[in-house]
Coordinates of C-alpha atoms (C1' of nucleotides) in Angstrom, one line a residue:
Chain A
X1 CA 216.4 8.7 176.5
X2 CA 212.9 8.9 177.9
X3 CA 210.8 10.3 175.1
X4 CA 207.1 9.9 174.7
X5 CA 204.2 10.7 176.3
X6 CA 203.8 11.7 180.1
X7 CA 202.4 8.4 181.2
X8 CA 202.9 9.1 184.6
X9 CA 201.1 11.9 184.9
X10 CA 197.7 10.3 184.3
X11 CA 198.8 7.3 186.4
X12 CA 199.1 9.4 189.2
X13 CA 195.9 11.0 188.2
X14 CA 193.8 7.8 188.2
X15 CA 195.5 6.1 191.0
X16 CA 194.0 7.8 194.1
X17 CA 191.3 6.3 195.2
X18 CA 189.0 9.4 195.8
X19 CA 189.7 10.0 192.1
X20 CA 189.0 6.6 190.8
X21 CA 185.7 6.1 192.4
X22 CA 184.5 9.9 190.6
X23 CA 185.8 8.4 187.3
X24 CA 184.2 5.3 187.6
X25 CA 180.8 7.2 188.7
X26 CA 181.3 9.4 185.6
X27 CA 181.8 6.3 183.7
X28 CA 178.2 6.0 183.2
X29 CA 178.1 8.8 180.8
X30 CA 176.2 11.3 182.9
X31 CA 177.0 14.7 184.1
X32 CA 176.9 14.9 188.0
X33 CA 178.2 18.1 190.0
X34 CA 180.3 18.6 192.3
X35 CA 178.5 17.6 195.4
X36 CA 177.2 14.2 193.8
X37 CA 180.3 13.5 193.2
X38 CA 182.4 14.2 196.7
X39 CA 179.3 11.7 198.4
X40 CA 179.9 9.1 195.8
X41 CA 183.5 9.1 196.5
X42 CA 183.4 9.7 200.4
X43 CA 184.7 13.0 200.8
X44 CA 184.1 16.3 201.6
X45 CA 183.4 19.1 199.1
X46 CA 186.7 20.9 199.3
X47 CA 189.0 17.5 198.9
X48 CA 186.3 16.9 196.2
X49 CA 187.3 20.1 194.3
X50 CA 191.0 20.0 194.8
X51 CA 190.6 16.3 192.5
X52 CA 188.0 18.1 190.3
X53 CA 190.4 20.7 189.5
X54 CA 193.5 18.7 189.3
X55 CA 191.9 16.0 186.7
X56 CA 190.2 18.8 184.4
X57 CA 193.4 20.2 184.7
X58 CA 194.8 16.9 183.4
X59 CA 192.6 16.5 180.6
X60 CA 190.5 13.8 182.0
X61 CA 187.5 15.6 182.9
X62 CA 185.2 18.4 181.4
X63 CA 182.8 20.6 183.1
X64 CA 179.9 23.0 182.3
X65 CA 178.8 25.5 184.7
X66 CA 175.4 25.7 185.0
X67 CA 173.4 28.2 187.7
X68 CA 175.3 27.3 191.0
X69 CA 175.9 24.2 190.3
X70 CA 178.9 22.6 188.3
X71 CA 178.3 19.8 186.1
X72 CA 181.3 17.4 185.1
X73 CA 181.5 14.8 182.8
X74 CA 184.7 12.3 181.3
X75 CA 186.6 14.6 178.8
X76 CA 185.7 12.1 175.8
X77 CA 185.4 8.7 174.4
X78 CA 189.0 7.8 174.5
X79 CA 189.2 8.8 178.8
X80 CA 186.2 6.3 179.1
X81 CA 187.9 3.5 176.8
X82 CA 191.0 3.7 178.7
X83 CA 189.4 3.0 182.0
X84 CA 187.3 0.5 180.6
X85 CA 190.8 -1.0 179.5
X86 CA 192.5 -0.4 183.0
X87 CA 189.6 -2.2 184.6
X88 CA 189.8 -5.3 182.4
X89 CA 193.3 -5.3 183.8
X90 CA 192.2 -5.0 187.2
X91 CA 189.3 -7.8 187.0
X92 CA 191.6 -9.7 185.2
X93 CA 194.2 -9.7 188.2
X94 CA 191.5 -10.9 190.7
X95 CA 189.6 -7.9 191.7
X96 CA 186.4 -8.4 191.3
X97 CA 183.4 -5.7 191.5
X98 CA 180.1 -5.1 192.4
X99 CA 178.4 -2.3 191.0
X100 CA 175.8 -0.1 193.0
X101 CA 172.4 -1.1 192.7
X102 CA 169.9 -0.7 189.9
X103 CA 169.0 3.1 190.3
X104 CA 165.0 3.9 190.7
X105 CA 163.8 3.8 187.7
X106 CA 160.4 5.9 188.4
X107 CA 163.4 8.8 189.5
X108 CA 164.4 8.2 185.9
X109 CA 161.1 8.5 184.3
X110 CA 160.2 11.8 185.7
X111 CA 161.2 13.6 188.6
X112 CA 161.6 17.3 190.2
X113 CA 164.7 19.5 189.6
X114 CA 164.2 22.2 191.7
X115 CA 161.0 23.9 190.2
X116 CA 160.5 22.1 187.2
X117 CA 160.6 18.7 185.7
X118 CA 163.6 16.1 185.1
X119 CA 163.7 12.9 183.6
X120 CA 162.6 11.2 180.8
X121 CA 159.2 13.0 180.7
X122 CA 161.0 16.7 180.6
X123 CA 163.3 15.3 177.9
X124 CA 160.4 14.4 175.9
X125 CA 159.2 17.9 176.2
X126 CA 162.2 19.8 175.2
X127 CA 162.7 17.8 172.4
X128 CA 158.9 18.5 171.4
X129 CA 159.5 22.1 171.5
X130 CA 162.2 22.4 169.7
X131 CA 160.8 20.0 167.0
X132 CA 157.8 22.2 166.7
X133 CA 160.4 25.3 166.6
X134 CA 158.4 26.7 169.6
X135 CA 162.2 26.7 171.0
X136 CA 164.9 28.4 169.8
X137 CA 168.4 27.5 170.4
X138 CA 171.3 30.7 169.9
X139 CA 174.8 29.8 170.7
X140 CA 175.9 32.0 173.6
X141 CA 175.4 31.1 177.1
X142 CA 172.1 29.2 177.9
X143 CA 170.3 31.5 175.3
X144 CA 167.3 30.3 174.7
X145 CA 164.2 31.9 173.8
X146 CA 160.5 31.2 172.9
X147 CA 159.5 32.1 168.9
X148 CA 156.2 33.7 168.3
X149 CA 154.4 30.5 167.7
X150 CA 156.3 29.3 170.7
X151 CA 154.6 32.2 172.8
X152 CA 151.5 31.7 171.4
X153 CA 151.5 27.1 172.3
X154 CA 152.3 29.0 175.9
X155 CA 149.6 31.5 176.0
X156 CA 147.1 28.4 174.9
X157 CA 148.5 25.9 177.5
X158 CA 147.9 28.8 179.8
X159 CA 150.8 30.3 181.1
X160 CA 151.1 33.6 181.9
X161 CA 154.1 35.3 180.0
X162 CA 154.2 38.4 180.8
X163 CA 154.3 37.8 184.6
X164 CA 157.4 35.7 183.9
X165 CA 158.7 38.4 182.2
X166 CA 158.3 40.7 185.2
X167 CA 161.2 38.6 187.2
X168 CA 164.4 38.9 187.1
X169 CA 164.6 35.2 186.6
X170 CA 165.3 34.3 182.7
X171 CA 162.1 32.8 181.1
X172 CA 164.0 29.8 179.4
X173 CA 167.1 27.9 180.2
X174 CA 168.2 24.7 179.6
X175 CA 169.3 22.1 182.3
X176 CA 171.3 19.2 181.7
X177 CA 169.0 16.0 182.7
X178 CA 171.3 13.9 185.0
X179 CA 169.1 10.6 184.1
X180 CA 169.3 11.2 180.5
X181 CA 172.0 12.9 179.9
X182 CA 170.6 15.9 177.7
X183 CA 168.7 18.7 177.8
X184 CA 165.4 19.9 179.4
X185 CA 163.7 23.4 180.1
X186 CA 164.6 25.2 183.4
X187 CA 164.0 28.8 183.8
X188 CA 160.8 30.4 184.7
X189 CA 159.1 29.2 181.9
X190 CA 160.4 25.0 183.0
X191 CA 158.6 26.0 186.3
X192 CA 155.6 27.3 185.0
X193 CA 155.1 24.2 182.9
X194 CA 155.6 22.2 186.1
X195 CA 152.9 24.1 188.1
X196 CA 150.7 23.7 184.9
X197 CA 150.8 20.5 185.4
X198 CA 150.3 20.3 189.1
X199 CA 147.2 22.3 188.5
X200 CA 146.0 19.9 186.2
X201 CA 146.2 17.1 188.4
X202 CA 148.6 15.1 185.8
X203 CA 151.1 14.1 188.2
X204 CA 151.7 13.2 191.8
X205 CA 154.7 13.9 194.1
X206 CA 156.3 11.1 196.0
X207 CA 156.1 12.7 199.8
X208 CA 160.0 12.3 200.7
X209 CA 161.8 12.6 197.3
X210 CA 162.0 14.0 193.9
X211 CA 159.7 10.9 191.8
X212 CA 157.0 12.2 190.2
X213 CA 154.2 9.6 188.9
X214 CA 152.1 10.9 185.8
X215 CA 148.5 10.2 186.0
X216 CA 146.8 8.3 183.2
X217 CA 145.2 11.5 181.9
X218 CA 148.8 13.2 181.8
X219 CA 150.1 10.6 179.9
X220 CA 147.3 11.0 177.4
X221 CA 147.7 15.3 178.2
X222 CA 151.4 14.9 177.0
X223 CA 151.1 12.8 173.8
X224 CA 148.9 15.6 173.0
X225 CA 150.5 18.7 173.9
X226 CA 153.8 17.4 173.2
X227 CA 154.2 15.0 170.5
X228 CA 157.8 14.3 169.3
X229 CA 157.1 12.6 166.2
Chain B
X1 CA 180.4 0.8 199.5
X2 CA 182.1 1.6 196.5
X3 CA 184.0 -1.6 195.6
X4 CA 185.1 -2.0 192.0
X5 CA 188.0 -3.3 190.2
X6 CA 190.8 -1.7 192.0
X7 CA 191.8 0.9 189.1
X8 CA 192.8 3.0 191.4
X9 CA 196.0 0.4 192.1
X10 CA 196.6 -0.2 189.0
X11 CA 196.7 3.8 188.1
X12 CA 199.0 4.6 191.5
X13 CA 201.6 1.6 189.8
X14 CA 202.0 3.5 186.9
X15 CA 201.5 6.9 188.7
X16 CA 205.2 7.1 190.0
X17 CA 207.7 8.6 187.3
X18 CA 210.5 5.3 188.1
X19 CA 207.9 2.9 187.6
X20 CA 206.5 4.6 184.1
X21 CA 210.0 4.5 182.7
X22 CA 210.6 0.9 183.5
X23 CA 207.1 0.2 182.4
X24 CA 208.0 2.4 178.8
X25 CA 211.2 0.5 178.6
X26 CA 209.4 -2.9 178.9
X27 CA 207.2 -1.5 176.1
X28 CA 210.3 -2.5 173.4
X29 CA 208.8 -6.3 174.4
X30 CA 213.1 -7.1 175.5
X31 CA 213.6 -9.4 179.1
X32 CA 215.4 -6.9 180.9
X33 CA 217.5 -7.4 184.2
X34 CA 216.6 -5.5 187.3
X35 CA 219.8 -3.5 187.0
X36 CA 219.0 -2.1 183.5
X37 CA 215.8 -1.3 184.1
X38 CA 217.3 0.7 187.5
X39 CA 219.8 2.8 185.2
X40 CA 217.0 3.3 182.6
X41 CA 214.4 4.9 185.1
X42 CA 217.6 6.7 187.0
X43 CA 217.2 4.9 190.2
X44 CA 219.3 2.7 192.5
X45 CA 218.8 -1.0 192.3
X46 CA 217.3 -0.8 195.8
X47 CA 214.8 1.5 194.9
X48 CA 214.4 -0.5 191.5
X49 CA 213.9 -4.0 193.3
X50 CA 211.5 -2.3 195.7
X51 CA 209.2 -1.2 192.2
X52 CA 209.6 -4.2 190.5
X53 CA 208.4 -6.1 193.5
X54 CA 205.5 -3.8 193.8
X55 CA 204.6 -3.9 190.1
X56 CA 204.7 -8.1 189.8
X57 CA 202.6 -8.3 192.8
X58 CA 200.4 -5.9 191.2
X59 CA 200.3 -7.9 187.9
X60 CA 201.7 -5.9 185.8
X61 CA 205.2 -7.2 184.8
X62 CA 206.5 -10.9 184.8
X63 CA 209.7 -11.9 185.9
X64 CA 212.0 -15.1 185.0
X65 CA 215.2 -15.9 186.8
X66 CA 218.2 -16.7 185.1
X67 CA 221.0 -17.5 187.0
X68 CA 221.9 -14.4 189.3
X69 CA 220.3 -12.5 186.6
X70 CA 216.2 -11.5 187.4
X71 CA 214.9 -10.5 183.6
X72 CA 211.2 -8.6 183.5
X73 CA 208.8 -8.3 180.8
X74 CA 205.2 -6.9 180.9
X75 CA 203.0 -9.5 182.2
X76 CA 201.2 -9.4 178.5
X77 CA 200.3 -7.7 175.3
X78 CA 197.1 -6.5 177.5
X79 CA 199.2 -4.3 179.5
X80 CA 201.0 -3.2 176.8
X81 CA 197.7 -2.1 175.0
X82 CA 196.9 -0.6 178.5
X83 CA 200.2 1.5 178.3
X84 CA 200.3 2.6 174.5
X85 CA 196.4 3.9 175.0
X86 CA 197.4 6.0 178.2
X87 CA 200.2 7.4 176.2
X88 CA 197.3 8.1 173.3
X89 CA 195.6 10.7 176.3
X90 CA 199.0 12.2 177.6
X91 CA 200.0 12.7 173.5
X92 CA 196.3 14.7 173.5
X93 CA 196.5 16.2 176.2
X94 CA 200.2 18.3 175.1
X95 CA 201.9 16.6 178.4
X96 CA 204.8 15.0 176.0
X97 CA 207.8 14.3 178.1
X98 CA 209.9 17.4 178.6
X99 CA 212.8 16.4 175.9
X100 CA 211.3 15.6 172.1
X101 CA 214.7 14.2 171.5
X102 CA 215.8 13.0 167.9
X103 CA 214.7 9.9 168.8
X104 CA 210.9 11.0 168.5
X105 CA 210.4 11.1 165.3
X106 CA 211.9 7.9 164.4
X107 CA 209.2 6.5 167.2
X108 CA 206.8 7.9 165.6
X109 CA 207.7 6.1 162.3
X110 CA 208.2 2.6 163.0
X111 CA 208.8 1.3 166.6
X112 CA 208.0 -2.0 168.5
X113 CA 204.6 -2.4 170.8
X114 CA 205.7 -5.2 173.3
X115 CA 205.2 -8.0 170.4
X116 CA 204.0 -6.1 167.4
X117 CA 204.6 -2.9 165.2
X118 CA 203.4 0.1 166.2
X119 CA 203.8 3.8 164.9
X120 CA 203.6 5.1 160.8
X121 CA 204.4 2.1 159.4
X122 CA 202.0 -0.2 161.4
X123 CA 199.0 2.2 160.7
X124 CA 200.0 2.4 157.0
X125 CA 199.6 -1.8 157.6
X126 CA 196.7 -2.1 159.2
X127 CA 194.9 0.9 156.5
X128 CA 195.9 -1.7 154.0
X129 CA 194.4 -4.8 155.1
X130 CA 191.3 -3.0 155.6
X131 CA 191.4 -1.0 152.5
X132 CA 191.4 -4.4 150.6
X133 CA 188.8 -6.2 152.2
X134 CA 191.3 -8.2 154.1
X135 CA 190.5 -7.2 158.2
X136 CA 186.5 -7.0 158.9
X137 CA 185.7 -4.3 161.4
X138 CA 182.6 -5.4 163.6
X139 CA 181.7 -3.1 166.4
X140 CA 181.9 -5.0 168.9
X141 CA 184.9 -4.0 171.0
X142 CA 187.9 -5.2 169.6
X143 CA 186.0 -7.3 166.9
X144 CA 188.3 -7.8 164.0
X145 CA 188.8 -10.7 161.8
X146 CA 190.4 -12.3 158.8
X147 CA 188.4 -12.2 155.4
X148 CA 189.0 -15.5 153.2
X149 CA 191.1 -13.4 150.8
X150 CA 192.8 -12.1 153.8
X151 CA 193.6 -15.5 155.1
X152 CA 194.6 -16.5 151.9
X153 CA 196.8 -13.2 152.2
X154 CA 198.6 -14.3 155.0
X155 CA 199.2 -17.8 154.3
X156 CA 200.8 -16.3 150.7
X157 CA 202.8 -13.8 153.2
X158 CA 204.3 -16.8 155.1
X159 CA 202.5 -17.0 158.1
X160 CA 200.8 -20.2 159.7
X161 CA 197.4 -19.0 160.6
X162 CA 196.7 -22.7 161.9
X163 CA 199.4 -22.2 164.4
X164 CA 198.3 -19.0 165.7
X165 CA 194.7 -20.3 165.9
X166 CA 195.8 -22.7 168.6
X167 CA 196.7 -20.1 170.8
X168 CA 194.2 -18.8 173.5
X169 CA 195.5 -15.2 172.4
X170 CA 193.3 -13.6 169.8
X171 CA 194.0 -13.8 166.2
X172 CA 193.2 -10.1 165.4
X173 CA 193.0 -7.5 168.2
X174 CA 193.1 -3.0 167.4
X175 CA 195.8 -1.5 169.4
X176 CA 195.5 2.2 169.8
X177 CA 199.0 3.8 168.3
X178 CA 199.2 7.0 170.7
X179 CA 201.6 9.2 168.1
X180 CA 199.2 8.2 165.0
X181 CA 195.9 7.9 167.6
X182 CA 194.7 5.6 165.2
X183 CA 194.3 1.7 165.6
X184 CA 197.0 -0.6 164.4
X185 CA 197.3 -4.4 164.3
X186 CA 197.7 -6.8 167.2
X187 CA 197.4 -10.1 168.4
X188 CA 199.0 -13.0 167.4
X189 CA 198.7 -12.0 163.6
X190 CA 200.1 -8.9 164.7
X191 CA 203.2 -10.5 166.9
X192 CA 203.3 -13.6 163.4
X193 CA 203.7 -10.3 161.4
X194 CA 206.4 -9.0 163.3
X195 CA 208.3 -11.8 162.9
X196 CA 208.0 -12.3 159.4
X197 CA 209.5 -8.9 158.9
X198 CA 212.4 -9.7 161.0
X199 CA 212.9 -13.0 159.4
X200 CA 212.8 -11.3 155.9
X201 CA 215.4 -8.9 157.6
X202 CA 213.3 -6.2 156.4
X203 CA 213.8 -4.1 159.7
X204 CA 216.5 -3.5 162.1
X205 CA 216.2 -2.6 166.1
X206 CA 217.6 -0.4 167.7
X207 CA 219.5 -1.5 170.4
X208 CA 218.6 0.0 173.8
X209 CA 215.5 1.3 172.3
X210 CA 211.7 0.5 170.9
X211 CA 212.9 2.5 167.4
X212 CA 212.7 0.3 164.4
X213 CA 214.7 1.0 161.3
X214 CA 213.5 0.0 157.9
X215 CA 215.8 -1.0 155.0
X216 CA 215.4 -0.6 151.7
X217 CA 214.3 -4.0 151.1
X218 CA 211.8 -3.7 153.3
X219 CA 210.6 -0.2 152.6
X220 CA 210.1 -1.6 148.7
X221 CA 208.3 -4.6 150.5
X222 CA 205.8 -2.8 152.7
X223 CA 204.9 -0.7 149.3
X224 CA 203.8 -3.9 147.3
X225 CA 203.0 -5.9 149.9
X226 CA 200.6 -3.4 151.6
X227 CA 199.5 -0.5 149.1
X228 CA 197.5 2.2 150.2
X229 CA 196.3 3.5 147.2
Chain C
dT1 C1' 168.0 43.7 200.7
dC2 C1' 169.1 39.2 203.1
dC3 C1' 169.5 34.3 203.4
dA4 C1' 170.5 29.5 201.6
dT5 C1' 173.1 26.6 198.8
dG6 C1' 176.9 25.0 195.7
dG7 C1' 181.6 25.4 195.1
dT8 C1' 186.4 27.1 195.9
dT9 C1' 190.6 28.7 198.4
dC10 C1' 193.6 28.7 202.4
dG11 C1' 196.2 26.8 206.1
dG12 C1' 197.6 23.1 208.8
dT13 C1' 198.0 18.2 210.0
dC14 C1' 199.1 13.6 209.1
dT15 C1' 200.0 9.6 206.6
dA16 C1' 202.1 7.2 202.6
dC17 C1' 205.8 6.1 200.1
dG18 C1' 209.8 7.0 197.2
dT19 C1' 214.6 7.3 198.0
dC20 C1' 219.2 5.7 199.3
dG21 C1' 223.0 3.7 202.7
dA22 C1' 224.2 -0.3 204.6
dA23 C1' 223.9 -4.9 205.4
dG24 C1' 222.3 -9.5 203.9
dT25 C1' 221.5 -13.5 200.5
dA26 C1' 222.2 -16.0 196.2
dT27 C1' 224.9 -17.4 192.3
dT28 C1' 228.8 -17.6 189.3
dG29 C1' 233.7 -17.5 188.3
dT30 C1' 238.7 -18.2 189.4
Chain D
dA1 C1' 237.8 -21.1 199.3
dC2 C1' 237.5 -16.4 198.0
dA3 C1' 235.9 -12.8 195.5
dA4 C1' 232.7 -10.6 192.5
dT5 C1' 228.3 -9.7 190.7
dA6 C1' 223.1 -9.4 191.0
dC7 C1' 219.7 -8.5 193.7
dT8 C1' 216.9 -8.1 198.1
dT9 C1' 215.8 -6.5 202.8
dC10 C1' 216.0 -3.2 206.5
dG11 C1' 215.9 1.3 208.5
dA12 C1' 215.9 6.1 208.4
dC13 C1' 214.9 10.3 206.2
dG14 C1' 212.3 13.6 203.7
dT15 C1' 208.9 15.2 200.6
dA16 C1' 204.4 15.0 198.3
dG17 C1' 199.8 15.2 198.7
dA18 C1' 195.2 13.7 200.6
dC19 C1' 192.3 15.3 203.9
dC20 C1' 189.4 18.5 206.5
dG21 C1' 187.8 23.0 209.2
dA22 C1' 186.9 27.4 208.3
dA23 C1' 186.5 31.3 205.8
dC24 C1' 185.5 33.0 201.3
dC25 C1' 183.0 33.8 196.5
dA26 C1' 178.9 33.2 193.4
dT27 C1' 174.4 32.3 192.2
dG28 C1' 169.4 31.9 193.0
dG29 C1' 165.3 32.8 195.4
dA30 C1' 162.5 35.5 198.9

DNA sequence: TCCATGGTTCGGTCTACGTCGAAGTATTGT
DNA sequence: ACAATACTTCGACGTAGACCGAACCATGGA
């Protein structure tokens, strides 16, 4: 007599509250690991993971391994449209919400991911490079790789390839921009760029975070060395 | 901290296998009794009493009493959109309920969706009125409306559009049918078209069940009243 | 090589809650 | 009035699962 769907199952899934406060963080599209996620819902790593697993498991979450870290995002569309739904239900009864705060938006614009550079800005670049085929893109895992013209914009911006070469470290590899939500250069090559640019004087580093302000002659530096139009 | 519309209470409701069936069996849009609802989830009327308390106070069912009789319904077609979308992720996802009994694929042809059709039938509906220009799709969410040739469709079907625009409830509204995973009609139109069909004793329920049958009549009906080709 | 960091697995504790028996309250019928 | 039905409340029991400490893997960088 019961036919149908396992409705249950996801219930279950979306009704602790650990879970529902990583969904609701992951409702705003972006990819956040592991870690992110266990602060943003009050927990600890390990009870972070044990969710993590269970609602990939479930179908409500994808991930992408990347490095060390583990990036997870809402399995589609539809997982995002039912909690939208399920929230409209929620508000509707009389709980009412108050979002976190506008996030900084100079963290957006450009900031420092590990060695290299995040944000807006680094977003920019990739998708200069790969417009100017200096990048190319080859399906299996992270494999990306400079062309010959690519090697020779490098050798004229003044990077050294052949010391990266030298380190075990893979020249390119591409990170996924938490902010925006898509692609920019890590590897050896991502941090080269960075120091490039430190050198140059075209940015600044806040003292006790990861914002990074361009200077006026950067600005006018990167329309020029990477245009995306 | 992390205060938001309390999915997470609304996902734990429909989390516990008892309170899905009930919740399933309310989908057929029937008043049922406390009792029946207990035999239909396999429960005790204790247990039962203690989930429909939980789930009225949660705002998810209604409840009218009738003499010594207590009859449930959903608390509204939002719910019921709520439900039928969850069971579009569970249906993805390959976690169908353990039995596909011979009752599934009648479901999936023609069934009821609290006040409206759902399944083959309703899809094959709702592909017709937009095939002819008679339902405009705007993308804002849920954005449907009548064309002037479909108004003029509807009032030619039988159905008193003025009526159903005094109602608060929206005209049009797309519910997501989770065995076709593709939007069918809802609403008031939806519910008006119901009706119709039953008037024109074009369909016949099921008893104890959401499965609709189509007679002949009505089979030759839906083919010239809503052509697909 | 070694260390630091992100993430997972394991084991154990503790709380939440689904479950039913039994008793209690309403309402209807004879 | 009594009995029967429909449902609720109370209390007790038992299991599921959320949580964390600690130890364990994997990756990256020196």
């Amino acid at each position: 007599m019961k036919s149908g769907p396992d409705i249950a199952r996801i219930g279950a899934l979306i009704g602790d509250p650990a879970r529902a406060n990583i969904l609701i963080a992951l409702l705003s599209g972006k990819a956040l690991t592991a870690t992110e996620l266990a602060t943003e819902a009050g927990i600890t790593g390990q009870t972070a993971s044990s969710h993590l697993k269970k609602m990939t498991e479930g179908g409500l979450l994808a991930q992408a391994k990347q490095g060390r870290h583990r990036y997870f995002t809402l399995a589609g569309s539809e997982v995002a449209s039912v909690l939208e739904s399920i929230m409209g239900l929620a508000a509707s009864k009389g709980h009412l919400r108050t979002r976190t705060g506008p996030k900084d938006p100079a963290m957006r614009a450009a900031r420092v991911c590990y060695d290299h550079l995040a944000g807006d800005m680094a977003v920019r670049i990739f998708d200069s490079l790969q417009l100017r085929s200096f990048l190319t893109v080859s399906s299996d895992k992270g494999g990306l790789g400079l062309t010959d013209s690519g090697k020779d914009f490098m050798l004229g911006f003044g990077i050294n390839l052949d010391a990266l070469a030298g380190s075990r470290r893979p020249l390119c590899r591409a990170c996924l921009d938490w902010s925006e939500r898509r692609n920019h250069l890590a590897g050896s090559l991502g941090a080269a760029i960075l120091k490039r640019f430190q050198e140059e004087q075209w940015l600044r580093r806040e003292p006790k975070s990861r914002v990074i302000h361009i200077s006026p002659n950067g600005e006018l530096a990167m329309q020029k060395l990477f245009p995306t139009d």
